[in-house]
Amino acid sequence: MEYLFNILIVIDIYIILAVSLNLIAGLTGLLSVGHAAFYGVGAYVAAVLSLRLGTPFPVNLLCAIIISSMLGVLVGWIGVRLRDDLFVIATFAFQLVAFSLPYNCLSLLGGPMGLAGIPQPTLLGLKITSHLDFFILASVFCILNLWVYWVVVRSPYGRVLRAIREDELLAESAGKNLAAYKRSVFALGAGLAASAGVIFAHYVSFIDPTSFSVLESIFIISIVIIGGAGSLWGPVVGAVVLVTLPELLRFIGIPSSIAANVRQIIYGASLVACMLWRPQGVIGKFGFRKEERRG
């Protein structure tokens, strides 16, 4: 049962990450390859606060969301000035900077060795220790993130975000402050991603920079694309498929020495197949292959 709960917890964490990126890339059309940086910020803030200051879980969560959201505003500000390919490159640079920071901050962030001994959280007077406890905690956050996405999509705010995705010039001509909307959606997405990082840090009790590399960002993008960018249930389907599919390798006798490489092949092949034959994803909403508009 512990193995099953571990898989379910990982799925919940990736659903949170995919939903948060779906707000930015799926709903607004701002493709970012630096989303794992916000995930890492949440994890490191929670780890540092709990290890150095002994702060409780709610304080760690709140601080992580605030700090990550502030970084999201910064990236959104960059998005106002750069479009399409240049913006993707800028988010990639942001990811590299965020990835290298823990490596070079030995005293506070542990450097390449990471931070170990992160305590298990206490919430509402209850100590969260078992896999079942963490599964319930992760599932609650997962449901809250899906609810936030559902509310945003059906609000006037969400309609403006969709307008930005479809035609920025048209949205701007309608009198909308695109800069404010881009900054705000990045802040929202970054804050949600940070919550996943907090759960991850307290669950595994150890973090290091390799958990938040650009490969992790690409994996989150793959979940969104395969599940269906811009849809509510796309991140759920994408996370279930991409997390559980490689686990099948455990039951078909593939040696552990090559299992990691096979997983990467599966991820890559799934993404390529989806982009070629179903760019709108399994659930479907809209694809990242933009069609040419006719005047």
mmCIF file of C-alpha atoms in Angstrom:
data_model
loop_
_atom_site.group_PDB
_atom_site.id
_atom_site.type_symbol
_atom_site.label_atom_id
_atom_site.label_comp_id
_atom_site.label_asym_id
_atom_site.label_seq_id
_atom_site.Cartn_x
_atom_site.Cartn_y
_atom_site.Cartn_z
ATOM 1 C CA MET A 1 0.000 0.000 0.000
ATOM 2 C CA GLU A 2 2.884 2.384 0.693
ATOM 3 C CA TYR A 3 4.053 1.984 -2.898
ATOM 4 C CA LEU A 4 0.554 2.773 -4.188
ATOM 5 C CA PHE A 5 0.201 5.818 -1.944
ATOM 6 C CA ASN A 6 3.637 7.028 -3.038
ATOM 7 C CA ILE A 7 2.554 6.906 -6.686
ATOM 8 C CA LEU A 8 -0.687 8.727 -5.864
ATOM 9 C CA ILE A 9 1.182 11.442 -3.946
ATOM 10 C CA VAL A 10 3.549 11.973 -6.873
ATOM 11 C CA ILE A 11 0.559 12.172 -9.226
ATOM 12 C CA ASP A 12 -1.078 14.787 -6.981
ATOM 13 C CA ILE A 13 2.108 16.880 -6.931
ATOM 14 C CA TYR A 14 2.413 16.806 -10.710
ATOM 15 C CA ILE A 15 -1.268 17.639 -11.139
ATOM 16 C CA ILE A 16 -0.691 20.759 -9.033
ATOM 17 C CA LEU A 17 2.345 21.682 -11.133
ATOM 18 C CA ALA A 18 0.539 21.028 -14.406
ATOM 19 C CA VAL A 19 -2.533 23.024 -13.345
ATOM 20 C CA SER A 20 -0.336 25.960 -12.354
ATOM 21 C CA LEU A 21 1.475 25.872 -15.707
ATOM 22 C CA ASN A 22 -1.835 25.395 -17.517
ATOM 23 C CA LEU A 23 -2.958 28.793 -16.230
ATOM 24 C CA ILE A 24 0.100 30.383 -17.821
ATOM 25 C CA ALA A 25 0.648 28.333 -20.968
ATOM 26 C CA GLY A 26 -2.708 26.686 -21.612
ATOM 27 C CA LEU A 27 -5.097 29.490 -20.708
ATOM 28 C CA THR A 28 -2.949 32.531 -21.522
ATOM 29 C CA GLY A 29 -0.665 31.089 -24.205
ATOM 30 C CA LEU A 30 2.622 32.079 -22.525
ATOM 31 C CA LEU A 31 4.820 29.000 -22.882
ATOM 32 C CA SER A 32 7.389 28.893 -20.078
ATOM 33 C CA VAL A 33 10.238 26.396 -19.765
ATOM 34 C CA GLY A 34 11.185 27.668 -16.329
ATOM 35 C CA HIS A 35 8.252 26.415 -14.286
ATOM 36 C CA ALA A 36 10.324 24.000 -12.216
ATOM 37 C CA ALA A 37 12.104 27.052 -10.799
ATOM 38 C CA PHE A 38 8.916 28.105 -8.970
ATOM 39 C CA TYR A 39 8.507 24.513 -7.793
ATOM 40 C CA GLY A 40 12.057 24.618 -6.446
ATOM 41 C CA VAL A 41 11.542 27.985 -4.761
ATOM 42 C CA GLY A 42 8.625 26.555 -2.812
ATOM 43 C CA ALA A 43 10.622 23.512 -1.761
ATOM 44 C CA TYR A 44 13.730 25.446 -0.726
ATOM 45 C CA VAL A 45 11.807 28.138 1.160
ATOM 46 C CA ALA A 46 9.950 25.468 3.134
ATOM 47 C CA ALA A 47 13.159 23.532 3.786
ATOM 48 C CA VAL A 48 15.182 26.545 4.921
ATOM 49 C CA LEU A 49 12.451 27.925 7.173
ATOM 50 C CA SER A 50 11.722 24.589 8.831
ATOM 51 C CA LEU A 51 15.390 23.624 9.275
ATOM 52 C CA ARG A 52 16.865 26.999 10.227
ATOM 53 C CA LEU A 53 13.977 28.662 12.053
ATOM 54 C CA GLY A 54 11.675 25.785 12.960
ATOM 55 C CA THR A 55 8.624 27.546 11.542
ATOM 56 C CA PRO A 56 5.360 25.592 11.236
ATOM 57 C CA PHE A 57 3.983 24.231 7.982
ATOM 58 C CA PRO A 58 1.385 27.004 7.367
ATOM 59 C CA VAL A 59 4.077 29.687 7.707
ATOM 60 C CA ASN A 60 6.364 27.786 5.337
ATOM 61 C CA LEU A 61 3.544 27.471 2.837
ATOM 62 C CA LEU A 62 2.564 31.139 3.011
ATOM 63 C CA CYS A 63 6.151 32.395 2.686
ATOM 64 C CA ALA A 64 6.855 30.035 -0.204
ATOM 65 C CA ILE A 65 3.768 31.193 -2.104
ATOM 66 C CA ILE A 66 4.555 34.880 -1.530
ATOM 67 C CA ILE A 67 8.213 34.629 -2.576
ATOM 68 C CA SER A 68 7.445 32.482 -5.609
ATOM 69 C CA SER A 69 4.614 34.802 -6.668
ATOM 70 C CA MET A 70 6.970 37.774 -6.489
ATOM 71 C CA LEU A 71 9.353 35.961 -8.824
ATOM 72 C CA GLY A 72 6.370 35.189 -11.026
ATOM 73 C CA VAL A 73 5.632 38.902 -11.302
ATOM 74 C CA LEU A 74 9.222 39.426 -12.437
ATOM 75 C CA VAL A 75 8.941 36.772 -15.146
ATOM 76 C CA GLY A 76 5.559 38.172 -16.181
ATOM 77 C CA TRP A 77 7.159 41.596 -16.499
ATOM 78 C CA ILE A 78 9.687 40.049 -18.889
ATOM 79 C CA GLY A 79 6.803 38.504 -20.807
ATOM 80 C CA VAL A 80 5.360 41.951 -21.464
ATOM 81 C CA ARG A 81 8.522 42.972 -23.314
ATOM 82 C CA LEU A 82 9.300 39.741 -25.147
ATOM 83 C CA ARG A 83 7.097 37.690 -27.427
ATOM 84 C CA ASP A 84 6.965 34.035 -28.447
ATOM 85 C CA ASP A 85 10.426 32.539 -29.039
ATOM 86 C CA LEU A 86 12.300 35.287 -27.196
ATOM 87 C CA PHE A 87 10.075 34.825 -24.166
ATOM 88 C CA VAL A 88 10.692 31.062 -24.158
ATOM 89 C CA ILE A 89 14.448 31.718 -24.232
ATOM 90 C CA ALA A 90 14.094 34.209 -21.367
ATOM 91 C CA THR A 91 12.233 31.674 -19.212
ATOM 92 C CA PHE A 92 14.919 29.115 -20.025
ATOM 93 C CA ALA A 93 17.552 31.572 -18.794
ATOM 94 C CA PHE A 94 15.500 32.141 -15.628
ATOM 95 C CA GLN A 95 15.411 28.380 -15.087
ATOM 96 C CA LEU A 96 19.192 28.118 -15.443
ATOM 97 C CA VAL A 97 19.778 30.941 -12.966
ATOM 98 C CA ALA A 98 17.364 29.435 -10.448
ATOM 99 C CA PHE A 99 18.967 26.008 -10.911
ATOM 100 C CA SER A 100 22.513 27.282 -10.379
ATOM 101 C CA LEU A 101 21.699 29.364 -7.284
ATOM 102 C CA PRO A 102 21.446 26.423 -4.831
ATOM 103 C CA TYR A 103 24.703 25.001 -6.189
ATOM 104 C CA ASN A 104 26.576 28.160 -5.244
ATOM 105 C CA CYS A 105 24.926 28.854 -1.897
ATOM 106 C CA LEU A 106 26.467 26.210 0.321
ATOM 107 C CA SER A 107 25.829 27.703 3.746
ATOM 108 C CA LEU A 108 22.116 28.410 3.311
ATOM 109 C CA LEU A 109 20.889 26.045 0.578
ATOM 110 C CA GLY A 110 23.302 23.153 0.986
ATOM 111 C CA GLY A 111 24.960 23.397 -2.413
ATOM 112 C CA PRO A 112 24.948 20.287 -4.629
ATOM 113 C CA MET A 113 24.507 18.071 -1.550
ATOM 114 C CA GLY A 114 21.084 19.579 -0.907
ATOM 115 C CA LEU A 115 19.191 19.847 2.375
ATOM 116 C CA ALA A 116 18.327 16.781 4.437
ATOM 117 C CA GLY A 117 16.264 16.163 7.547
ATOM 118 C CA ILE A 118 13.310 18.361 6.584
ATOM 119 C CA PRO A 119 10.762 17.690 9.358
ATOM 120 C CA GLN A 120 7.343 16.238 8.762
ATOM 121 C CA PRO A 121 4.639 18.898 8.951
ATOM 122 C CA THR A 122 2.034 19.491 11.608
ATOM 123 C CA LEU A 123 -1.298 20.903 10.474
ATOM 124 C CA LEU A 124 -4.217 21.810 12.742
ATOM 125 C CA GLY A 125 -2.468 20.025 15.590
ATOM 126 C CA LEU A 126 -2.123 16.788 13.620
ATOM 127 C CA LYS A 127 1.290 15.338 12.805
ATOM 128 C CA ILE A 128 1.439 14.244 9.167
ATOM 129 C CA THR A 129 3.649 11.160 9.131
ATOM 130 C CA SER A 130 2.200 8.252 7.140
ATOM 131 C CA HIS A 131 1.848 7.881 3.392
ATOM 132 C CA LEU A 132 -1.926 8.057 3.836
ATOM 133 C CA ASP A 133 -1.605 11.370 5.693
ATOM 134 C CA PHE A 134 0.525 12.868 2.930
ATOM 135 C CA PHE A 135 -1.820 11.505 0.271
ATOM 136 C CA ILE A 136 -4.768 13.246 1.923
ATOM 137 C CA LEU A 137 -2.765 16.479 2.252
ATOM 138 C CA ALA A 138 -1.600 16.371 -1.379
ATOM 139 C CA SER A 139 -5.106 15.504 -2.600
ATOM 140 C CA VAL A 140 -6.615 18.465 -0.740
ATOM 141 C CA PHE A 141 -4.111 20.819 -2.373
ATOM 142 C CA CYS A 142 -4.721 19.149 -5.725
ATOM 143 C CA ILE A 143 -8.474 19.709 -5.463
ATOM 144 C CA LEU A 144 -7.936 23.318 -4.350
ATOM 145 C CA ASN A 145 -5.720 23.968 -7.378
ATOM 146 C CA LEU A 146 -8.290 22.479 -9.745
ATOM 147 C CA TRP A 147 -10.966 24.624 -8.088
ATOM 148 C CA VAL A 148 -8.833 27.765 -8.542
ATOM 149 C CA TYR A 149 -8.388 26.940 -12.224
ATOM 150 C CA TRP A 150 -12.127 26.309 -12.607
ATOM 151 C CA VAL A 151 -12.982 29.654 -10.982
ATOM 152 C CA VAL A 152 -10.426 31.566 -13.079
ATOM 153 C CA VAL A 153 -11.610 30.040 -16.359
ATOM 154 C CA ARG A 154 -15.226 31.047 -15.697
ATOM 155 C CA SER A 155 -14.456 34.557 -14.499
ATOM 156 C CA PRO A 156 -14.116 37.778 -16.540
ATOM 157 C CA TYR A 157 -10.430 37.613 -15.644
ATOM 158 C CA GLY A 158 -10.163 34.237 -17.345
ATOM 159 C CA ARG A 159 -11.902 35.528 -20.467
ATOM 160 C CA VAL A 160 -9.277 38.244 -20.775
ATOM 161 C CA LEU A 161 -6.524 35.640 -20.414
ATOM 162 C CA ARG A 162 -8.074 33.619 -23.239
ATOM 163 C CA ALA A 163 -8.269 36.766 -25.332
ATOM 164 C CA ILE A 164 -4.539 37.320 -24.778
ATOM 165 C CA ARG A 165 -3.903 33.768 -25.953
ATOM 166 C CA GLU A 166 -5.971 34.165 -29.095
ATOM 167 C CA ASP A 167 -4.973 37.691 -30.159
ATOM 168 C CA GLU A 168 -2.937 40.070 -28.004
ATOM 169 C CA LEU A 169 -3.466 43.042 -30.315
ATOM 170 C CA LEU A 170 -7.220 42.594 -30.260
ATOM 171 C CA ALA A 171 -7.243 42.285 -26.464
ATOM 172 C CA GLU A 172 -5.114 45.413 -26.139
ATOM 173 C CA SER A 173 -7.336 47.334 -28.538
ATOM 174 C CA ALA A 174 -10.271 46.467 -26.268
ATOM 175 C CA GLY A 175 -8.596 48.525 -23.541
ATOM 176 C CA LYS A 176 -7.174 45.678 -21.472
ATOM 177 C CA ASN A 177 -3.930 46.206 -19.561
ATOM 178 C CA LEU A 178 -2.025 43.209 -20.901
ATOM 179 C CA ALA A 179 1.017 43.892 -18.726
ATOM 180 C CA ALA A 180 -1.020 43.644 -15.532
ATOM 181 C CA TYR A 181 -2.776 40.475 -16.660
ATOM 182 C CA LYS A 182 0.476 38.752 -17.638
ATOM 183 C CA ARG A 183 2.140 39.652 -14.376
ATOM 184 C CA SER A 184 -0.840 38.508 -12.347
ATOM 185 C CA VAL A 185 -1.254 35.147 -14.084
ATOM 186 C CA PHE A 186 2.440 34.419 -13.640
ATOM 187 C CA ALA A 187 2.175 35.331 -9.965
ATOM 188 C CA LEU A 188 -0.818 33.020 -9.575
ATOM 189 C CA GLY A 189 0.805 30.126 -11.433
ATOM 190 C CA ALA A 190 4.086 30.538 -9.569
ATOM 191 C CA GLY A 191 2.326 30.573 -6.213
ATOM 192 C CA LEU A 192 0.428 27.381 -6.988
ATOM 193 C CA ALA A 193 3.626 25.686 -8.164
ATOM 194 C CA ALA A 194 5.321 26.694 -4.909
ATOM 195 C CA SER A 195 2.633 24.884 -2.924
ATOM 196 C CA ALA A 196 3.622 21.674 -4.723
ATOM 197 C CA GLY A 197 7.239 22.327 -3.769
ATOM 198 C CA VAL A 198 6.332 22.724 -0.100
ATOM 199 C CA ILE A 199 4.476 19.404 -0.076
ATOM 200 C CA PHE A 200 7.335 17.694 -1.915
ATOM 201 C CA ALA A 201 9.997 18.984 0.488
ATOM 202 C CA HIS A 202 8.153 17.897 3.611
ATOM 203 C CA TYR A 203 7.218 14.548 2.067
ATOM 204 C CA VAL A 204 10.651 13.362 0.899
ATOM 205 C CA SER A 205 12.562 15.175 3.714
ATOM 206 C CA PHE A 206 15.444 15.837 1.307
ATOM 207 C CA ILE A 207 15.863 18.169 -1.662
ATOM 208 C CA ASP A 208 18.722 19.014 -3.991
ATOM 209 C CA PRO A 209 18.988 21.112 -7.174
ATOM 210 C CA THR A 210 18.619 18.132 -9.530
ATOM 211 C CA SER A 211 14.949 17.800 -8.549
ATOM 212 C CA PHE A 212 14.188 21.192 -10.130
ATOM 213 C CA SER A 213 16.209 21.189 -13.347
ATOM 214 C CA VAL A 214 15.088 22.169 -16.831
ATOM 215 C CA LEU A 215 14.240 18.498 -17.447
ATOM 216 C CA GLU A 216 11.623 18.828 -14.721
ATOM 217 C CA SER A 217 10.194 21.887 -16.479
ATOM 218 C CA ILE A 218 10.009 19.959 -19.745
ATOM 219 C CA PHE A 219 8.288 17.085 -17.959
ATOM 220 C CA ILE A 220 5.643 19.459 -16.577
ATOM 221 C CA ILE A 221 5.127 20.916 -20.059
ATOM 222 C CA SER A 222 4.731 17.377 -21.400
ATOM 223 C CA ILE A 223 1.984 16.665 -18.872
ATOM 224 C CA VAL A 224 0.082 19.780 -19.964
ATOM 225 C CA ILE A 225 0.468 19.072 -23.682
ATOM 226 C CA ILE A 226 -0.355 15.363 -23.531
ATOM 227 C CA GLY A 227 -3.320 15.875 -21.215
ATOM 228 C CA GLY A 228 -4.693 18.869 -23.097
ATOM 229 C CA ALA A 229 -3.545 22.459 -22.732
ATOM 230 C CA GLY A 230 -6.260 24.848 -21.630
ATOM 231 C CA SER A 231 -8.577 22.142 -20.264
ATOM 232 C CA LEU A 232 -9.505 21.501 -16.646
ATOM 233 C CA TRP A 233 -8.940 17.753 -16.647
ATOM 234 C CA GLY A 234 -5.992 17.708 -19.048
ATOM 235 C CA PRO A 235 -3.354 18.041 -16.289
ATOM 236 C CA VAL A 236 -5.025 15.208 -14.379
ATOM 237 C CA VAL A 237 -4.951 12.839 -17.350
ATOM 238 C CA GLY A 238 -1.444 13.885 -18.357
ATOM 239 C CA ALA A 239 -0.055 13.385 -14.850
ATOM 240 C CA VAL A 240 -1.682 9.976 -14.467
ATOM 241 C CA VAL A 241 -0.368 8.797 -17.845
ATOM 242 C CA LEU A 242 3.198 10.080 -17.536
ATOM 243 C CA VAL A 243 3.674 9.045 -13.910
ATOM 244 C CA THR A 244 2.134 5.569 -14.102
ATOM 245 C CA LEU A 245 3.359 4.518 -17.554
ATOM 246 C CA PRO A 246 7.063 4.317 -16.583
ATOM 247 C CA GLU A 247 6.120 2.458 -13.396
ATOM 248 C CA LEU A 248 5.042 -0.441 -15.593
ATOM 249 C CA LEU A 249 8.730 -0.964 -16.338
ATOM 250 C CA ARG A 250 9.073 -2.360 -12.822
ATOM 251 C CA PHE A 251 6.827 -5.274 -13.736
ATOM 252 C CA ILE A 252 8.282 -6.302 -17.108
ATOM 253 C CA GLY A 253 11.784 -7.122 -15.964
ATOM 254 C CA ILE A 254 13.770 -4.192 -17.397
ATOM 255 C CA PRO A 255 17.105 -3.852 -15.535
ATOM 256 C CA SER A 256 17.294 -0.838 -13.251
ATOM 257 C CA SER A 257 20.534 0.243 -14.954
ATOM 258 C CA ILE A 258 18.654 1.134 -18.139
ATOM 259 C CA ALA A 259 15.190 1.843 -16.729
ATOM 260 C CA ALA A 260 15.886 5.582 -16.331
ATOM 261 C CA ASN A 261 16.918 5.890 -19.983
ATOM 262 C CA VAL A 262 13.854 3.941 -21.088
ATOM 263 C CA ARG A 263 11.658 6.327 -19.093
ATOM 264 C CA GLN A 264 13.138 9.307 -20.941
ATOM 265 C CA ILE A 265 12.480 7.553 -24.254
ATOM 266 C CA ILE A 266 8.868 6.946 -23.232
ATOM 267 C CA TYR A 267 8.404 10.596 -22.249
ATOM 268 C CA GLY A 268 9.931 11.849 -25.486
ATOM 269 C CA ALA A 269 8.050 9.419 -27.718
ATOM 270 C CA SER A 270 4.741 10.218 -26.010
ATOM 271 C CA LEU A 271 5.274 13.951 -26.455
ATOM 272 C CA VAL A 272 6.282 13.667 -30.121
ATOM 273 C CA ALA A 273 3.356 11.363 -30.898
ATOM 274 C CA CYS A 274 0.925 13.723 -29.192
ATOM 275 C CA MET A 275 2.245 16.797 -31.014
ATOM 276 C CA LEU A 276 2.053 15.004 -34.382
ATOM 277 C CA TRP A 277 -1.310 13.279 -34.172
ATOM 278 C CA ARG A 278 -3.216 15.036 -31.397
ATOM 279 C CA PRO A 279 -1.711 18.455 -30.617
ATOM 280 C CA GLN A 280 -4.770 19.384 -28.559
ATOM 281 C CA GLY A 281 -3.979 16.583 -26.095
ATOM 282 C CA VAL A 282 -5.949 13.599 -24.842
ATOM 283 C CA ILE A 283 -8.780 15.661 -23.354
ATOM 284 C CA GLY A 284 -8.436 18.381 -25.965
ATOM 285 C CA LYS A 285 -8.914 22.123 -25.803
ATOM 286 C CA PHE A 286 -6.402 23.843 -27.999
ATOM 287 C CA GLY A 287 -2.952 22.980 -29.295
ATOM 288 C CA PHE A 288 0.310 24.884 -29.200
ATOM 289 C CA ARG A 289 0.474 24.756 -32.987
ATOM 290 C CA LYS A 290 -1.106 28.110 -33.805
ATOM 291 C CA GLU A 291 -3.150 28.376 -36.942
ATOM 292 C CA GLU A 292 -2.711 31.241 -39.339
ATOM 293 C CA ARG A 293 -5.505 33.773 -39.040
ATOM 294 C CA ARG A 294 -7.227 35.055 -42.106
ATOM 295 C CA GLY A 295 -8.038 38.672 -42.415
#
